[in-house]
XYZ file of C-alpha atoms in Angstrom:
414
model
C 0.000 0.000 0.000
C 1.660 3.402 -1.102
C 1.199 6.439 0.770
C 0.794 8.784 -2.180
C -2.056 10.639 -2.499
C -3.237 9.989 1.118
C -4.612 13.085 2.998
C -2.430 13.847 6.156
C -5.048 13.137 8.390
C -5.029 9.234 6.835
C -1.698 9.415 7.460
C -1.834 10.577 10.782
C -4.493 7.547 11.537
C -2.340 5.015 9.393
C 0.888 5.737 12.132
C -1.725 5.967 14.999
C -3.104 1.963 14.277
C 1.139 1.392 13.668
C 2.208 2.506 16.443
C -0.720 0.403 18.535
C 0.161 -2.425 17.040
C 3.705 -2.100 17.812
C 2.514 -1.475 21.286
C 0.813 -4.260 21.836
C 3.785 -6.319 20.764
C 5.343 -5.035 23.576
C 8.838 -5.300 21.810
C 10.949 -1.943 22.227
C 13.895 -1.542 24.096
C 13.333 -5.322 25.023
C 16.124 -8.443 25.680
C 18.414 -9.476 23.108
C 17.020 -13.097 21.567
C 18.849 -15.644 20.099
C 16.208 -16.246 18.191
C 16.419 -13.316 16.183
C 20.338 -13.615 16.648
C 20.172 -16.128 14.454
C 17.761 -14.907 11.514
C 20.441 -12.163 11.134
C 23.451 -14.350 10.772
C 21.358 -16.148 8.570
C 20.823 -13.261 6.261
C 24.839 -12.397 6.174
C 25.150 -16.383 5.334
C 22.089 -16.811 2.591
C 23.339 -13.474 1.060
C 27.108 -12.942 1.596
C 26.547 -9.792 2.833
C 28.337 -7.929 5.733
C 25.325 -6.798 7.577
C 21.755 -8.679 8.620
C 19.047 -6.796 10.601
C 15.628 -7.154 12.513
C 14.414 -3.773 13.135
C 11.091 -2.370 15.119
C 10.245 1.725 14.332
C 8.205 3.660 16.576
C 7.731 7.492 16.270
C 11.304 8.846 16.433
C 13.974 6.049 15.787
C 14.744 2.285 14.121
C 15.581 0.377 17.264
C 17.616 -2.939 16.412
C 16.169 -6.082 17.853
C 18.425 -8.224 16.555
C 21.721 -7.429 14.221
C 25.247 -8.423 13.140
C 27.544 -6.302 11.539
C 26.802 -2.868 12.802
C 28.001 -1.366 15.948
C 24.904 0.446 16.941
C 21.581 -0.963 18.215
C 19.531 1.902 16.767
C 19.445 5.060 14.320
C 16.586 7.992 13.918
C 13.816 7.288 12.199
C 14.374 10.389 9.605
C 17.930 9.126 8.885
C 17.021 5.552 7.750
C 17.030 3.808 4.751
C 13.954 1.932 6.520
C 12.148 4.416 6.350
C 11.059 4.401 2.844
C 10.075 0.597 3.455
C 8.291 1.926 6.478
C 6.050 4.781 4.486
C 5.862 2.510 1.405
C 5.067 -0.958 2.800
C 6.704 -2.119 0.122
C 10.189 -4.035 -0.183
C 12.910 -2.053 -1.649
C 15.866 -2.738 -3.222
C 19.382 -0.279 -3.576
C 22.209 -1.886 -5.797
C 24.430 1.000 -5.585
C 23.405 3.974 -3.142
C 25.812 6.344 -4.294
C 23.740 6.074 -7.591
C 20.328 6.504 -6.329
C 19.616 10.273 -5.506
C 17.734 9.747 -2.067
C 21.122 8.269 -0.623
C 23.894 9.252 -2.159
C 25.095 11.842 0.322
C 23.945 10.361 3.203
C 26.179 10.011 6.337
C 25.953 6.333 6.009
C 26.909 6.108 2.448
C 29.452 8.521 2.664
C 31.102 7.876 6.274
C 33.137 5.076 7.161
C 30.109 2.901 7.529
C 30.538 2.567 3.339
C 27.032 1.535 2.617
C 26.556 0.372 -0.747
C 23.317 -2.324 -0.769
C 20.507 -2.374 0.624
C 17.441 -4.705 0.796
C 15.042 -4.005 2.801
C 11.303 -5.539 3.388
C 8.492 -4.580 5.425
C 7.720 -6.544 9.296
C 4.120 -6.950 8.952
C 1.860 -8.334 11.634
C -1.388 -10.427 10.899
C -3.022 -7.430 10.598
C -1.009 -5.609 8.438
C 0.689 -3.218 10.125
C 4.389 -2.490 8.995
C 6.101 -2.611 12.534
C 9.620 -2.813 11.109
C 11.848 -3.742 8.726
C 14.166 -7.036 8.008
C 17.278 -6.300 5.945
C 20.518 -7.641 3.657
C 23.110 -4.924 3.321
C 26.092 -4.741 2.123
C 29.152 -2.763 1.633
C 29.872 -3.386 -1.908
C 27.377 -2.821 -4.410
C 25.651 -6.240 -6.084
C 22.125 -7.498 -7.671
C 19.287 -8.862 -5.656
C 16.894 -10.841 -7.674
C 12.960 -11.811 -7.311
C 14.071 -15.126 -5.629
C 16.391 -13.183 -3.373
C 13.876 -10.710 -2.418
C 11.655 -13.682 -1.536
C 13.560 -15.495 0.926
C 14.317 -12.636 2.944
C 10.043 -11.951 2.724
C 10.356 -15.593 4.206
C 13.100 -14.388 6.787
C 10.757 -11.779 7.848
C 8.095 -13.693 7.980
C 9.618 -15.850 10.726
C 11.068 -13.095 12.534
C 7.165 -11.941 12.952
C 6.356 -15.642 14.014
C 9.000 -15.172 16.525
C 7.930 -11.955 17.737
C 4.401 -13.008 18.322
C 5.317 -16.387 19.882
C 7.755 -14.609 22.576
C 3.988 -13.063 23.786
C 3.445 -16.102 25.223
C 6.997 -16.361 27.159
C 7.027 -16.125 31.016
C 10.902 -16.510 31.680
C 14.034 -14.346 30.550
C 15.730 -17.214 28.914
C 19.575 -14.898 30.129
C 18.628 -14.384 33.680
C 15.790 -16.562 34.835
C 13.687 -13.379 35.674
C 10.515 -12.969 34.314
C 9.602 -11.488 31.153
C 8.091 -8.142 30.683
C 5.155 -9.038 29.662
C 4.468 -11.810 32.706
C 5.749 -9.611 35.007
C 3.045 -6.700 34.698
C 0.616 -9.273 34.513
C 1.773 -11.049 37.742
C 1.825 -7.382 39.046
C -1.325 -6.281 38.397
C -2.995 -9.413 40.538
C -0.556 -8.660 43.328
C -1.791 -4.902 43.195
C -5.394 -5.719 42.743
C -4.905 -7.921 46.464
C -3.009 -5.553 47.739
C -5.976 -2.760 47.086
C -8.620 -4.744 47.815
C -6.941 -5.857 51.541
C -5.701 -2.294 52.034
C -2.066 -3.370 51.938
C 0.819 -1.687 51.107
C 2.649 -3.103 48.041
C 6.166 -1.404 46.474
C 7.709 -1.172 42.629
C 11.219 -0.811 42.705
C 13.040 -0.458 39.034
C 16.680 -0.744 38.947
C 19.327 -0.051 35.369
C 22.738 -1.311 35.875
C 25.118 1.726 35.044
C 27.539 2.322 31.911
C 25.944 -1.003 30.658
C 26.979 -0.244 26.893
C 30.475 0.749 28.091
C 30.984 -2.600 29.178
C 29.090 -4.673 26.121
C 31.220 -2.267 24.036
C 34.724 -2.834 26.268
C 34.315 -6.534 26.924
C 31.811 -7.999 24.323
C 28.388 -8.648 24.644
C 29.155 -12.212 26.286
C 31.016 -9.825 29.418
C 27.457 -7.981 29.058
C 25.769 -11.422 29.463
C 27.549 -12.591 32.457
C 27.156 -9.147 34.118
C 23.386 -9.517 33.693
C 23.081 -12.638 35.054
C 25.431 -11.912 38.194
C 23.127 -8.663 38.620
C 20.027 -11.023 38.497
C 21.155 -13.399 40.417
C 22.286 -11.428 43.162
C 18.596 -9.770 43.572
C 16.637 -13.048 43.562
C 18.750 -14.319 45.898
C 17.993 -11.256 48.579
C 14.595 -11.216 47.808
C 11.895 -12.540 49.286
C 10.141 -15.357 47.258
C 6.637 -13.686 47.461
C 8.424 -10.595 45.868
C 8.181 -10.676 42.113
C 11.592 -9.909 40.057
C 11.216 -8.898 36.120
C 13.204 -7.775 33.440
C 12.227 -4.861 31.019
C 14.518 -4.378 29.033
C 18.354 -4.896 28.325
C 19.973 -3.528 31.444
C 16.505 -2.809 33.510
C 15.081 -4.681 36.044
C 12.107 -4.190 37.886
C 10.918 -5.679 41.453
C 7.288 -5.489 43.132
C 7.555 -5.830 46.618
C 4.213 -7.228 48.861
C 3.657 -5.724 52.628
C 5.908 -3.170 51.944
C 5.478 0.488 52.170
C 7.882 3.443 50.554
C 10.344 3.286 53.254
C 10.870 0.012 53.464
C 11.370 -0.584 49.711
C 13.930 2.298 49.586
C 15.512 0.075 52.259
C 15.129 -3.206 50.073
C 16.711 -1.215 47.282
C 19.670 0.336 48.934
C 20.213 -3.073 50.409
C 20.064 -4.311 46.676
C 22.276 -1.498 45.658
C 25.099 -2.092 47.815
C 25.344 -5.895 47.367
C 25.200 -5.114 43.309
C 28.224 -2.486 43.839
C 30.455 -4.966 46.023
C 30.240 -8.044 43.721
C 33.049 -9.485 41.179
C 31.880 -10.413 37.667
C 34.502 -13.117 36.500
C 34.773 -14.432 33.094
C 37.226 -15.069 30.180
C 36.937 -11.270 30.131
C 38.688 -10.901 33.439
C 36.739 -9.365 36.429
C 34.578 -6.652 36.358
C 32.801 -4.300 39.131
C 29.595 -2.554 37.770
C 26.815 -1.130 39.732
C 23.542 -0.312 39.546
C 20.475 2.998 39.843
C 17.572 2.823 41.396
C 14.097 4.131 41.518
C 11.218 3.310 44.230
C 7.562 3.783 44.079
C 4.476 2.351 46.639
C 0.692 2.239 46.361
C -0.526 5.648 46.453
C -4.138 7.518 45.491
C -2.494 8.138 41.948
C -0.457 5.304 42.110
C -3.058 2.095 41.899
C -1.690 0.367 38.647
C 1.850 -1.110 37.098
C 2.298 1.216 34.477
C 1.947 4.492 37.127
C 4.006 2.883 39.397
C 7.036 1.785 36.950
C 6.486 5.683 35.247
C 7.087 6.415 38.766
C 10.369 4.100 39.743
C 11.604 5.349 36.413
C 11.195 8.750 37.146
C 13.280 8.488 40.472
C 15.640 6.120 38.340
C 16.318 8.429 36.143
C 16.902 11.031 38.506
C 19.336 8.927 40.188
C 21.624 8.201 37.295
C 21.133 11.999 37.050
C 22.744 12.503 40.084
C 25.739 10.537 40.187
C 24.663 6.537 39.344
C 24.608 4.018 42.093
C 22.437 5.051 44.355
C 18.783 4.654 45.394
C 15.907 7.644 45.187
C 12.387 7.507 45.949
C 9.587 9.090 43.672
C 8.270 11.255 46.650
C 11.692 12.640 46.866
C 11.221 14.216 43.508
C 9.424 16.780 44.839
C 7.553 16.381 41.296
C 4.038 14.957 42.543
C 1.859 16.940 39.797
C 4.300 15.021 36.776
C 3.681 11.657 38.028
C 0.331 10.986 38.723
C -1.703 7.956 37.502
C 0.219 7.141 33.741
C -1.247 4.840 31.045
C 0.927 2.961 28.851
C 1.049 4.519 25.556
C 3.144 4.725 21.837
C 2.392 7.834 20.537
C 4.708 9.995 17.913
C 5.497 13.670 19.286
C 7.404 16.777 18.864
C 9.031 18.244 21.341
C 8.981 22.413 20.368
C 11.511 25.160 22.221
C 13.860 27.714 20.713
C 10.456 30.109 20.074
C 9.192 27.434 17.892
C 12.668 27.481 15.910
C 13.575 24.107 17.125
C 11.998 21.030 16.947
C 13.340 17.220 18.031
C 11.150 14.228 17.300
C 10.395 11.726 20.248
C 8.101 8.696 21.025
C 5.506 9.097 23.963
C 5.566 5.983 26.125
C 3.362 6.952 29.300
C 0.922 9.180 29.165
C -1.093 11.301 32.231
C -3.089 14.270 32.871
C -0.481 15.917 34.814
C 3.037 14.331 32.900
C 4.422 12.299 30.582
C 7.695 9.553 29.768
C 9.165 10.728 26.630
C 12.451 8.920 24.709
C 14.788 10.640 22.221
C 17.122 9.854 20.415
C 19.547 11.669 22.334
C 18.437 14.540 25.267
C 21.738 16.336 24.797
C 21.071 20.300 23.851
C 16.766 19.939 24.836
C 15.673 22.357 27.578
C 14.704 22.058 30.676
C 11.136 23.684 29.771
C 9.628 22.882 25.986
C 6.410 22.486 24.780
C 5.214 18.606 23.990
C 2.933 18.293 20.707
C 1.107 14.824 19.931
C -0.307 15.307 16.493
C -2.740 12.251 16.316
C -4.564 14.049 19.952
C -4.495 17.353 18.448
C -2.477 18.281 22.079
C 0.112 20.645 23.098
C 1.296 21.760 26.354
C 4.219 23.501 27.967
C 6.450 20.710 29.791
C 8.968 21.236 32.942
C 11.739 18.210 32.933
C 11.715 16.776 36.494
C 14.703 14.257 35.487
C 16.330 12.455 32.460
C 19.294 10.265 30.744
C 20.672 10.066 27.549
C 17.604 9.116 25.715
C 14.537 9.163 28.126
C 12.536 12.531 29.800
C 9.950 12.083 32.691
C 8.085 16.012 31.883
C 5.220 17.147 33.827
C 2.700 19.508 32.438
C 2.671 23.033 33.349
């Protein structure tokens, strides 16, 4: 399906349905799988080609799930080649991209990356929604025929088989924590007890610190045995009614029953400390790493997973802020109108400062009256006051930054 000659506000409602279906996938910024691991390396061995990719896009960036032969695990959206794939939903094929006009001075053609093919089709779910992309590229220009083209359609049709299969996964098949997906939903019944017996209940998310330094140092099997020891080393001083997830590469998240604000804090620095003091030995050598955190509890606003991990984050964040390794609660944010009650959302924004001169694209991720979670591409140079626009709510409001990273802004509405 092209996009020519659709009206903007198609458009608009085209990348709305998208983005929801990427969403419900629940795939961004999630584990590395070996599953997908090995489609790639398939690609570079069908083909002969330097480079294999499985790709997810949401609003503002092409996030890597899976690839081999590139050093980065994600680009902007607007300087992709997937992108055309994205807004055509159509394969395409480069032989040569320093003979086709759209790429021939781009950074990636022209820099030391040396791009020269690329083949690249759509990620389509049942549905049809073009979630991603699945790619050959290479760094010397060649053909690609029609029974080329098919068998990486075939390739991406089993990295969508393996995307939707993974919904059904309970266990981190690294750490032995539970998956993303299983742990919200374990959450939710512990919080729906906890309410209904008036009992406090705890969220405590935790990132371990300079996590790409060491994957980048040491390899990503160094990166591997780091999350495991991390993992390891919280199950083992945790209670076992206390429920121990992991969200995404380097983030962990805990929900902790009968426990109130204080005590988690406790539970966290506790967490902290033992993270900070232990050895990770491997063919690498031995490594020390450590580890932020961020605590939330049961509150009036704070009666579902998603507000309380939009919470944790938010002190999280704030604690990396502030020097890594260390432990901060939400309530010490002294932010309580930008983190009310959140919902869990993907919606494509804008974030606006510089009297309207400047603009950076971003991806909404939580979404309340009173704030928002917002990830960039990179946070370097925004303000600490913008103005957020979503385009598919027809909503724009001023935004104060109560804490951030490298790529992710907890805002709340002014």
């Amino acid at each position: 399906m092209k996009t020519f000659g659709k009206s903007s506000t198609e458009l608009v409602q085209r990348e709305r349905e998208r983005l929801a279906a990427l969403e419900n996938l629940d795939l961004l910024d999630s584990p590395r799988d070996e599953g997908f691991d090995r489609i790639v390396r398939l690609i570079q061995t069908v083909f002969t080609v330097d480079i294999g990719l499985v790709s997810v896009i949401d609003a503002h960036r092409q996030w890597y799930k899976a690839c081999s032969g590139l050093s980065n695990d994600e680009v902007p959206r607007a300087d992709s080649f997937c992108r055309y794939v994205l807004d055509d939903e159509q394969p395409m094929v480069i032989q040569d991209a320093t003979k086709d006009p759209r790429f021939l001075a781009h950074p990636a053609v022209t820099g030391d990356t040396h791009i020269r093919f690329y083949a690249g089709v759509p990620l389509k779910t049942k549905a049809g929604h073009s979630i991603g992309t699945v790619c050959a590229i290479d760094r010397t220009p060649r053909s690609f025929g029609r029974k080329d083209l098919g068998i990486l359609q075939e390739l991406a049709g089993a990295a969508m088989d393996r995307m939707e299969l993974m919904q059904t996964a309970a266990t981190d098949s690294l750490t032995d924590a539970l998956t993303r997906r299983a742990f919200k939903r374990e959450a939710e019944q512990l919080i729906a007890s906890a309410l209904r017996h008036k009992q406090d209940l705890a969220c405590v998310v935790l990132d371990v610190d300079h996590f790409k330094r060491v994957n980048d140092t040491y390899g990503h099997a160094a990166g591997d045995e780091v999350l495991k020891a991390v993992a390891a080393t919280c199950r083992a001083n945790l209670r076992t009614s206390d429920l121990f997830g992991r969200l995404g590469g380097e983030e962990f998240a805990i929900v902790l029953s009968h426990t109130g604000a204080e005590d988690a804090l406790k539970t966290a620095e506790k967490l902290r400390a033992e993270i900070a003091a232990l050895p990770v030995t491997g063919d690498f050598g031995t490594l020390n790493v450590t580890a932020s955190f961020g605590g939330s509890a049961l509150s009036i606003v704070g009666r579902d997973i998603e507000t309380l991990l939009a919470q944790a984050d938010a002190a999280m964040y704030r604690a990396k802020e502030t020097g890594r390794n260390r432990c901060m609660s939400w309530t010490a944010l002294n932010a309580a109108p930008g983190t009310g009650a959140r919902r869990r959302v993907l919606k494509a924004g804008v974030i606006i400062f510089n009297d309207r001169r400047s603009t950076i694209d971003c991806t909404v991720k939580s979404l309340g009256v009173d704030g928002a979670g917002i990830t960039v591409s990179n946070s370097a140079g925004i303000p600490p006051d913008f103005t957020l626009s979503i385009k598919a709510d027809a909503f724009e409001t001023t935004c104060a930054v109560l804490s951030r990273d490298r790529q992710n802004l907890e805002v709340a509405f002014r």
